Amino acid sequence: MAFKPISEIGEFGLIERLAKITTPSTKQRPELLEGIGDDCAVWRIDESVVQVVTTDLLAEHVHFDLLTTPLHHLGSKAISVNVSDICAMNAMPDYALISIAVPPKMPVEMVEELYRGIEHAASVYGLAIAGGDTSSSASGLFISVSMTGTTTPELLALRKGASPGDLICVTGTLGGSTAGLHLLQREKATMIEQMRNNEPYNKEVMAELQEYAEAIRSHLLPEARIDIIDFFSEEGIVPTAMIDISDGLVADLGHLCRRSGVGATIDESKLPVLAEARAVAEEFQQDAFDWALTGGEDYQLLFTLPKSQYDLVAAHRDITVIGEITEKEEGLLLTDIFGITIDMAEMKPGFDHFAG
Ligand code: ADP
Ligand code: MG
């Protein structure tokens, strides 16, 4: 048997192959409404309640760098990224289990600080930390959070369900997390350089970080859009399809369209790019629109609605209509700021853990 490196098929190729192996077990449970392939697994509890469940693993050196990430923030982010997947189902979070693998020499106080961040976020979102698991780690810190939430069969929103003609909407702003990451990585490089040269720490770097507090915050301390789920509930809105933006707008819109069997056209000039991200991108001589399209980890919601419901979201200051769902044959198209049509399938596909 010839062995294939995972990097050849990528993260999503790997998940597809694993899903094939586990298909028989899913057939044993007809109450399972959605298995692998959506933001959460979904199963029916009874006629009026469905449970949604998600899990996310954060690995040191892959997802975070302890030199630039305060542990309190990291704990909070570990919770927020899971709440974001629960929100993507139009559900509310209930319980979380936390598993950690910790290098034996890590001070107890650091783990406690991580947990204070976890507890703070859990309190804000109104969910309970109900257990977990603890192991030592031979290499770096690992944090895995699993979370449950509930909704009703009528309110449940999946990645599938979008139809041609639906509006494509996005919450909040995009590009902030990538801008924040660039700033933090630059600060780390400067800090290491100064330490190497035995120079005192340059306060100007800190001043600049404060100037871009919103971008840094989007990266270190993203907030799940539970407020939008409340808004949907108040207005009686049920998106036809929804996903949260963790891999990047282009990649996540791709997931939504693939599951829905549709195409999409989005208008670059409509993208709600964070103002600070534009300023940071200019400093780095990069394109803020590119960060908004393919940079991940903004944890905003991307959803679709029938055009007839436009009035329900039009007045919301944190919801932007960025395009329209089309027939599958039309593909995924972007009209750029110069009016040129670009095939999004040709763009960088977003975050892939195994991309070479
Ligand atoms: P998200 O970005 O919303 O967290 P992912 O891209 O991590 O979603 O996962 C996509 C889908 O694949 C989800 O339904 C998830 O449950 C499933 N999945 C990911 N990794 C595995 C795995 N190792 N085994 C089984 N299912 C997985
Ligand atoms: Mg998701």
GROMACS .gro file of C-alpha atoms and ligand atoms in nm:
model
  384
    1MET     CA    1   0.000   0.000   0.000
    2ALA     CA    2   0.140   0.338  -0.101
    3PHE     CA    3   0.135   0.596   0.176
    4LYS     CA    4   0.011   0.944   0.104
    5PRO     CA    5   0.124   1.245   0.309
    6ILE     CA    6  -0.177   1.429   0.456
    7SER     CA    7  -0.049   1.754   0.303
    8GLU     CA    8  -0.131   1.610  -0.042
    9ILE     CA    9  -0.506   1.596   0.026
   10GLY     CA   10  -0.531   1.877   0.285
   11GLU     CA   11  -0.747   1.912   0.595
   12PHE     CA   12  -1.080   1.881   0.414
   13GLY     CA   13  -0.964   1.590   0.198
   14LEU     CA   14  -0.862   1.410   0.516
   15ILE     CA   15  -1.197   1.477   0.688
   16GLU     CA   16  -1.379   1.343   0.380
   17ARG     CA   17  -1.182   1.020   0.394
   18LEU     CA   18  -1.245   0.983   0.769
   19ALA     CA   19  -1.617   1.051   0.716
   20LYS     CA   20  -1.632   0.753   0.477
   21ILE     CA   21  -1.491   0.525   0.747
   22THR     CA   22  -1.742   0.643   1.007
   23THR     CA   23  -2.056   0.643   0.788
   24PRO     CA   24  -2.182   0.299   0.906
   25SER     CA   25  -2.206   0.411   1.271
   26THR     CA   26  -2.413   0.715   1.177
   27LYS     CA   27  -2.671   0.484   1.014
   28GLN     CA   28  -2.732   0.320   1.353
   29ARG     CA   29  -2.880   0.641   1.489
   30PRO     CA   30  -3.172   0.782   1.291
   31GLU     CA   31  -3.207   1.069   1.544
   32LEU     CA   32  -2.875   1.206   1.410
   33LEU     CA   33  -2.991   1.482   1.175
   34GLU     CA   34  -2.644   1.611   1.075
   35GLY     CA   35  -2.314   1.430   1.122
   36ILE     CA   36  -1.978   1.538   0.979
   37GLY     CA   37  -2.009   1.838   0.750
   38ASP     CA   38  -2.178   2.121   0.938
   39ASP     CA   39  -2.058   2.359   1.210
   40CYS     CA   40  -2.212   2.129   1.472
   41ALA     CA   41  -2.344   1.775   1.479
   42VAL     CA   42  -2.722   1.781   1.529
   43TRP     CA   43  -2.945   1.522   1.689
   44ARG     CA   44  -3.308   1.517   1.784
   45ILE     CA   45  -3.395   1.505   2.154
   46ASP     CA   46  -3.773   1.502   2.105
   47GLU     CA   47  -4.038   1.658   1.879
   48SER     CA   48  -3.959   2.013   1.987
   49VAL     CA   49  -3.587   2.011   2.080
   50VAL     CA   50  -3.268   1.946   1.884
   51GLN     CA   51  -2.924   1.938   2.040
   52VAL     CA   52  -2.619   2.078   1.859
   53VAL     CA   53  -2.267   1.975   1.957
   54THR     CA   54  -1.927   2.100   1.850
   55THR     CA   55  -1.563   2.055   1.945
   56ASP     CA   56  -1.250   2.258   1.869
   57LEU     CA   57  -0.888   2.191   1.946
   58LEU     CA   58  -0.633   2.469   2.000
   59ALA     CA   59  -0.269   2.358   1.973
   60GLU     CA   60   0.027   2.571   2.083
   61HIS     CA   61   0.252   2.676   1.790
   62VAL     CA   62  -0.034   2.596   1.547
   63HIS     CA   63  -0.324   2.808   1.677
   64PHE     CA   64  -0.155   3.029   1.932
   65ASP     CA   65   0.182   3.155   2.047
   66LEU     CA   66   0.219   3.205   2.422
   67LEU     CA   67   0.468   3.486   2.358
   68THR     CA   68   0.193   3.703   2.209
   69THR     CA   69  -0.121   3.555   2.370
   70PRO     CA   70  -0.224   3.631   2.729
   71LEU     CA   71  -0.361   3.311   2.886
   72HIS     CA   72  -0.679   3.482   3.005
   73HIS     CA   73  -0.752   3.581   2.645
   74LEU     CA   74  -0.667   3.233   2.520
   75GLY     CA   75  -0.915   3.074   2.762
   76SER     CA   76  -1.182   3.314   2.655
   77LYS     CA   77  -1.111   3.253   2.285
   78ALA     CA   78  -1.129   2.873   2.332
   79ILE     CA   79  -1.487   2.923   2.455
   80SER     CA   80  -1.583   3.187   2.196
   81VAL     CA   81  -1.480   2.979   1.895
   82ASN     CA   82  -1.711   2.698   2.010
   83VAL     CA   83  -1.999   2.935   2.093
   84SER     CA   84  -1.954   3.072   1.740
   85ASP     CA   85  -2.017   2.724   1.592
   86ILE     CA   86  -2.327   2.686   1.815
   87CYS     CA   87  -2.452   3.028   1.693
   88ALA     CA   88  -2.393   2.915   1.333
   89MET     CA   89  -2.676   2.663   1.389
   90ASN     CA   90  -2.906   2.941   1.522
   91ALA     CA   91  -2.880   2.775   1.865
   92MET     CA   92  -2.784   2.885   2.216
   93PRO     CA   93  -2.495   2.727   2.413
   94ASP     CA   94  -2.561   2.520   2.729
   95TYR     CA   95  -2.262   2.317   2.852
   96ALA     CA   96  -1.890   2.282   2.783
   97LEU     CA   97  -1.627   2.018   2.863
   98ILE     CA   98  -1.264   2.134   2.870
   99SER     CA   99  -0.969   1.902   2.802
  100ILE     CA  100  -0.612   2.017   2.847
  101ALA     CA  101  -0.273   1.861   2.783
  102VAL     CA  102  -0.008   2.058   2.973
  103PRO     CA  103   0.374   2.041   2.974
  104PRO     CA  104   0.467   1.924   3.329
  105LYS     CA  105   0.686   2.230   3.394
  106MET     CA  106   0.414   2.483   3.319
  107PRO     CA  107   0.333   2.683   3.636
  108VAL     CA  108  -0.002   2.602   3.798
  109GLU     CA  109  -0.077   2.974   3.805
  110MET     CA  110  -0.067   2.985   3.422
  111VAL     CA  111  -0.328   2.709   3.396
  112GLU     CA  112  -0.542   2.890   3.654
  113GLU     CA  113  -0.516   3.210   3.450
  114LEU     CA  114  -0.629   3.017   3.140
  115TYR     CA  115  -0.928   2.889   3.338
  116ARG     CA  116  -1.017   3.235   3.465
  117GLY     CA  117  -1.048   3.336   3.098
  118ILE     CA  118  -1.256   3.025   3.026
  119GLU     CA  119  -1.483   3.094   3.322
  120HIS     CA  120  -1.521   3.462   3.236
  121ALA     CA  121  -1.634   3.384   2.880
  122ALA     CA  122  -1.864   3.103   2.999
  123SER     CA  123  -2.034   3.346   3.240
  124VAL     CA  124  -2.076   3.609   2.969
  125TYR     CA  125  -2.234   3.356   2.728
  126GLY     CA  126  -2.445   3.197   3.002
  127LEU     CA  127  -2.309   2.843   2.968
  128ALA     CA  128  -2.176   2.602   3.232
  129ILE     CA  129  -1.835   2.435   3.242
  130ALA     CA  130  -1.944   2.081   3.325
  131GLY     CA  131  -1.622   1.875   3.317
  132GLY     CA  132  -1.324   1.778   3.104
  133ASP     CA  133  -1.000   1.582   3.104
  134THR     CA  134  -0.638   1.653   3.199
  135SER     CA  135  -0.318   1.506   3.058
  136SER     CA  136   0.049   1.594   3.046
  137SER     CA  137   0.191   1.697   2.711
  138ALA     CA  138   0.532   1.616   2.566
  139SER     CA  139   0.516   1.919   2.339
  140GLY     CA  140   0.327   2.240   2.409
  141LEU     CA  141  -0.014   2.324   2.550
  142PHE     CA  142  -0.335   2.180   2.399
  143ILE     CA  143  -0.685   2.298   2.481
  144SER     CA  144  -0.989   2.113   2.350
  145VAL     CA  145  -1.337   2.244   2.417
  146SER     CA  146  -1.656   2.049   2.341
  147MET     CA  147  -1.985   2.232   2.369
  148THR     CA  148  -2.355   2.157   2.348
  149GLY     CA  149  -2.639   2.389   2.260
  150THR     CA  150  -3.009   2.363   2.190
  151THR     CA  151  -3.262   2.496   1.946
  152THR     CA  152  -3.587   2.378   1.789
  153PRO     CA  153  -3.630   2.192   1.457
  154GLU     CA  154  -3.800   2.504   1.313
  155LEU     CA  155  -3.520   2.745   1.412
  156LEU     CA  156  -3.225   2.520   1.323
  157ALA     CA  157  -3.004   2.670   1.050
  158LEU     CA  158  -2.770   2.443   0.852
  159ARG     CA  159  -2.501   2.506   0.591
  160LYS     CA  160  -2.747   2.361   0.340
  161GLY     CA  161  -3.073   2.538   0.259
  162ALA     CA  162  -2.965   2.842   0.055
  163SER     CA  163  -3.156   2.892  -0.275
  164PRO     CA  164  -3.079   3.099  -0.585
  165GLY     CA  165  -3.198   3.456  -0.528
  166ASP     CA  166  -3.127   3.452  -0.152
  167LEU     CA  167  -2.929   3.743  -0.013
  168ILE     CA  168  -2.583   3.672   0.133
  169CYS     CA  169  -2.532   3.858   0.460
  170VAL     CA  170  -2.236   3.894   0.693
  171THR     CA  171  -2.221   4.029   1.048
  172GLY     CA  172  -1.966   4.275   1.192
  173THR     CA  173  -1.639   4.349   1.017
  174LEU     CA  174  -1.378   4.131   0.846
  175GLY     CA  175  -1.000   4.134   0.821
  176GLY     CA  176  -0.944   4.245   1.183
  177SER     CA  177  -0.809   3.914   1.305
  178THR     CA  178  -0.549   3.887   1.026
  179ALA     CA  179  -0.445   4.248   1.087
  180GLY     CA  180  -0.407   4.177   1.459
  181LEU     CA  181  -0.202   3.866   1.389
  182HIS     CA  182   0.036   4.062   1.162
  183LEU     CA  183   0.087   4.325   1.433
  184LEU     CA  184   0.150   4.067   1.706
  185GLN     CA  185   0.395   3.872   1.490
  186ARG     CA  186   0.583   4.190   1.410
  187GLU     CA  187   0.594   4.284   1.777
  188LYS     CA  188   0.731   3.942   1.863
  189ALA     CA  189   1.006   3.969   1.599
  190THR     CA  190   1.102   4.316   1.729
  191MET     CA  191   1.105   4.192   2.088
  192ILE     CA  192   1.330   3.897   2.001
  193GLU     CA  193   1.565   4.120   1.803
  194GLN     CA  194   1.595   4.366   2.091
  195MET     CA  195   1.658   4.090   2.343
  196ARG     CA  196   1.928   3.948   2.116
  197ASN     CA  197   2.096   4.290   2.096
  198ASN     CA  198   2.055   4.351   2.470
  199GLU     CA  199   1.852   4.665   2.398
  200PRO     CA  200   1.579   4.799   2.628
  201TYR     CA  201   1.223   4.726   2.511
  202ASN     CA  202   1.102   4.984   2.262
  203LYS     CA  203   0.785   5.148   2.397
  204GLU     CA  204   0.688   5.275   2.050
  205VAL     CA  205   0.590   4.923   1.953
  206MET     CA  206   0.347   4.907   2.245
  207ALA     CA  207   0.204   5.250   2.153
  208GLU     CA  208   0.135   5.124   1.801
  209LEU     CA  209  -0.036   4.814   1.933
  210GLN     CA  210  -0.265   5.037   2.137
  211GLU     CA  211  -0.343   5.245   1.830
  212TYR     CA  212  -0.473   4.926   1.667
  213ALA     CA  213  -0.650   4.789   1.972
  214GLU     CA  214  -0.957   4.679   1.776
  215ALA     CA  215  -0.757   4.466   1.533
  216ILE     CA  216  -0.554   4.309   1.815
  217ARG     CA  217  -0.875   4.245   2.004
  218SER     CA  218  -1.040   4.076   1.705
  219HIS     CA  219  -0.749   3.834   1.696
  220LEU     CA  220  -0.694   3.766   2.066
  221LEU     CA  221  -1.047   3.805   2.197
  222PRO     CA  222  -1.308   3.740   1.927
  223GLU     CA  223  -1.668   3.753   2.045
  224ALA     CA  224  -1.921   3.497   1.922
  225ARG     CA  225  -2.228   3.668   1.772
  226ILE     CA  226  -2.480   3.543   2.022
  227ASP     CA  227  -2.632   3.895   2.003
  228ILE     CA  228  -2.728   3.819   1.641
  229ILE     CA  229  -2.902   3.495   1.745
  230ASP     CA  230  -3.100   3.703   1.999
  231PHE     CA  231  -3.183   3.952   1.723
  232PHE     CA  232  -3.302   3.672   1.490
  233SER     CA  233  -3.522   3.541   1.769
  234GLU     CA  234  -3.673   3.885   1.841
  235GLU     CA  235  -3.742   3.950   1.470
  236GLY     CA  236  -3.858   3.597   1.386
  237ILE     CA  237  -3.574   3.554   1.136
  238VAL     CA  238  -3.458   3.202   1.042
  239PRO     CA  239  -3.166   3.212   0.795
  240THR     CA  240  -3.208   2.968   0.505
  241ALA     CA  241  -2.842   2.868   0.561
  242MET     CA  242  -2.567   2.980   0.798
  243ILE     CA  243  -2.198   2.919   0.881
  244ASP     CA  244  -1.948   3.103   1.098
  245ILE     CA  245  -1.638   3.250   0.936
  246SER     CA  246  -1.345   3.065   1.084
  247ASP     CA  247  -1.151   2.960   0.773
  248GLY     CA  248  -1.209   3.285   0.579
  249LEU     CA  249  -1.507   3.431   0.390
  250VAL     CA  250  -1.424   3.270   0.053
  251ALA     CA  251  -1.361   2.926   0.207
  252ASP     CA  252  -1.666   2.935   0.434
  253LEU     CA  253  -1.897   3.068   0.162
  254GLY     CA  254  -1.761   2.778  -0.044
  255HIS     CA  255  -1.861   2.530   0.230
  256LEU     CA  256  -2.211   2.682   0.253
  257CYS     CA  257  -2.260   2.677  -0.125
  258ARG     CA  258  -2.129   2.322  -0.165
  259ARG     CA  259  -2.367   2.194   0.104
  260SER     CA  260  -2.657   2.392  -0.044
  261GLY     CA  261  -2.579   2.292  -0.405
  262VAL     CA  262  -2.575   2.654  -0.523
  263GLY     CA  263  -2.342   2.922  -0.659
  264ALA     CA  264  -2.284   3.276  -0.531
  265THR     CA  265  -2.180   3.620  -0.646
  266ILE     CA  266  -2.038   3.866  -0.397
  267ASP     CA  267  -1.950   4.230  -0.439
  268GLU     CA  268  -1.605   4.321  -0.304
  269SER     CA  269  -1.700   4.688  -0.260
  270LYS     CA  270  -1.972   4.586  -0.013
  271LEU     CA  271  -1.738   4.393   0.218
  272PRO     CA  272  -1.737   4.539   0.570
  273VAL     CA  273  -1.359   4.563   0.611
  274LEU     CA  274  -1.248   4.681   0.956
  275ALA     CA  275  -1.108   5.037   0.918
  276GLU     CA  276  -0.803   4.950   1.129
  277ALA     CA  277  -0.736   4.648   0.905
  278ARG     CA  278  -0.708   4.885   0.607
  279ALA     CA  279  -0.453   5.100   0.792
  280VAL     CA  280  -0.252   4.797   0.907
  281ALA     CA  281  -0.262   4.640   0.559
  282GLU     CA  282  -0.122   4.963   0.416
  283GLU     CA  283   0.167   4.951   0.664
  284PHE     CA  284   0.242   4.593   0.565
  285GLN     CA  285   0.191   4.676   0.194
  286GLN     CA  286  -0.082   4.417   0.174
  287ASP     CA  287  -0.444   4.421   0.064
  288ALA     CA  288  -0.708   4.455   0.338
  289PHE     CA  289  -0.975   4.315   0.102
  290ASP     CA  290  -0.760   4.008   0.062
  291TRP     CA  291  -0.745   3.972   0.442
  292ALA     CA  292  -1.124   4.012   0.458
  293LEU     CA  293  -1.175   3.747   0.188
  294THR     CA  294  -0.920   3.481   0.279
  295GLY     CA  295  -0.789   3.564   0.627
  296GLY     CA  296  -0.964   3.345   0.882
  297GLU     CA  297  -1.068   3.370   1.246
  298ASP     CA  298  -1.302   3.667   1.227
  299TYR     CA  299  -1.579   3.454   1.381
  300GLN     CA  300  -1.857   3.652   1.218
  301LEU     CA  301  -2.173   3.484   1.090
  302LEU     CA  302  -2.235   3.438   0.717
  303PHE     CA  303  -2.599   3.364   0.638
  304THR     CA  304  -2.857   3.369   0.363
  305LEU     CA  305  -3.211   3.503   0.362
  306PRO     CA  306  -3.491   3.521   0.102
  307LYS     CA  307  -3.490   3.862  -0.067
  308SER     CA  308  -3.842   3.923   0.064
  309GLN     CA  309  -3.694   3.940   0.417
  310TYR     CA  310  -3.446   4.216   0.335
  311ASP     CA  311  -3.641   4.472   0.538
  312LEU     CA  312  -3.592   4.266   0.854
  313VAL     CA  313  -3.214   4.309   0.846
  314ALA     CA  314  -3.178   4.636   0.652
  315ALA     CA  315  -3.176   4.854   0.959
  316HIS     CA  316  -2.935   4.643   1.163
  317ARG     CA  317  -2.606   4.836   1.177
  318ASP     CA  318  -2.398   4.519   1.212
  319ILE     CA  319  -2.543   4.319   0.922
  320THR     CA  320  -2.425   4.380   0.565
  321VAL     CA  321  -2.566   4.233   0.246
  322ILE     CA  322  -2.261   4.138   0.035
  323GLY     CA  323  -2.411   3.941  -0.252
  324GLU     CA  324  -2.659   3.692  -0.382
  325ILE     CA  325  -2.695   3.315  -0.413
  326THR     CA  326  -2.703   3.194  -0.776
  327GLU     CA  327  -2.749   2.865  -0.960
  328LYS     CA  328  -2.474   2.612  -0.900
  329GLU     CA  329  -2.356   2.633  -1.264
  330GLU     CA  330  -2.269   3.002  -1.216
  331GLY     CA  331  -1.994   2.904  -0.968
  332LEU     CA  332  -1.850   3.128  -0.697
  333LEU     CA  333  -1.788   3.474  -0.835
  334LEU     CA  334  -1.648   3.794  -0.689
  335THR     CA  335  -1.700   4.130  -0.855
  336ASP     CA  336  -1.388   4.315  -0.743
  337ILE     CA  337  -1.365   4.687  -0.660
  338PHE     CA  338  -1.277   4.762  -1.027
  339GLY     CA  339  -1.586   4.578  -1.150
  340ILE     CA  340  -1.387   4.279  -1.275
  341THR     CA  341  -1.536   3.934  -1.219
  342ILE     CA  342  -1.305   3.687  -1.045
  343ASP     CA  343  -1.364   3.314  -0.997
  344MET     CA  344  -1.334   3.256  -0.622
  345ALA     CA  345  -1.239   2.893  -0.687
  346GLU     CA  346  -0.908   3.033  -0.816
  347MET     CA  347  -0.841   3.222  -0.494
  348LYS     CA  348  -0.638   3.098  -0.198
  349PRO     CA  349  -0.879   2.851  -0.038
  350GLY     CA  350  -0.853   2.979   0.320
  351PHE     CA  351  -0.700   2.817   0.621
  352ASP     CA  352  -0.592   2.455   0.585
  353HIS     CA  353  -0.385   2.297   0.863
  354PHE     CA  354  -0.202   2.070   0.621
  355ALA     CA  355  -0.148   2.306   0.328
  356GLY     CA  356   0.216   2.287   0.219
  357ADP     P1  357  -1.560   2.444   1.191
  357ADP     O1  358  -1.458   2.527   1.117
  357ADP     O2  359  -1.699   2.493   1.179
  357ADP     O3  360  -1.518   2.415   1.335
  357ADP     P2  361  -1.434   2.217   1.077
  357ADP     O4  362  -1.381   2.268   0.948
  357ADP     O5  363  -1.341   2.204   1.194
  357ADP     O6  364  -1.562   2.303   1.118
  357ADP     O7  365  -1.500   2.074   1.055
  357ADP     C1  366  -1.587   2.049   0.947
  357ADP     C2  367  -1.670   1.927   0.977
  357ADP     O8  368  -1.586   1.812   0.988
  357ADP     C3  369  -1.745   1.935   1.109
  357ADP     O9  370  -1.873   1.878   1.088
  357ADP     C4  371  -1.663   1.850   1.205
  357ADP    O10  372  -1.743   1.790   1.305
  357ADP     C5  373  -1.603   1.745   1.114
  357ADP     N1  374  -1.469   1.697   1.158
  357ADP     C6  375  -1.355   1.767   1.164
  357ADP     N2  376  -1.253   1.691   1.205
  357ADP     C7  377  -1.303   1.566   1.228
  357ADP     C8  378  -1.248   1.442   1.273
  357ADP     N3  379  -1.119   1.430   1.303
  357ADP     N4  380  -1.332   1.336   1.284
  357ADP     C9  381  -1.465   1.348   1.254
  357ADP     N5  382  -1.521   1.461   1.211
  357ADP    C10  383  -1.444   1.571   1.198
  358MG      MG  384  -1.781   2.680   1.204
   0.00000   0.00000   0.00000
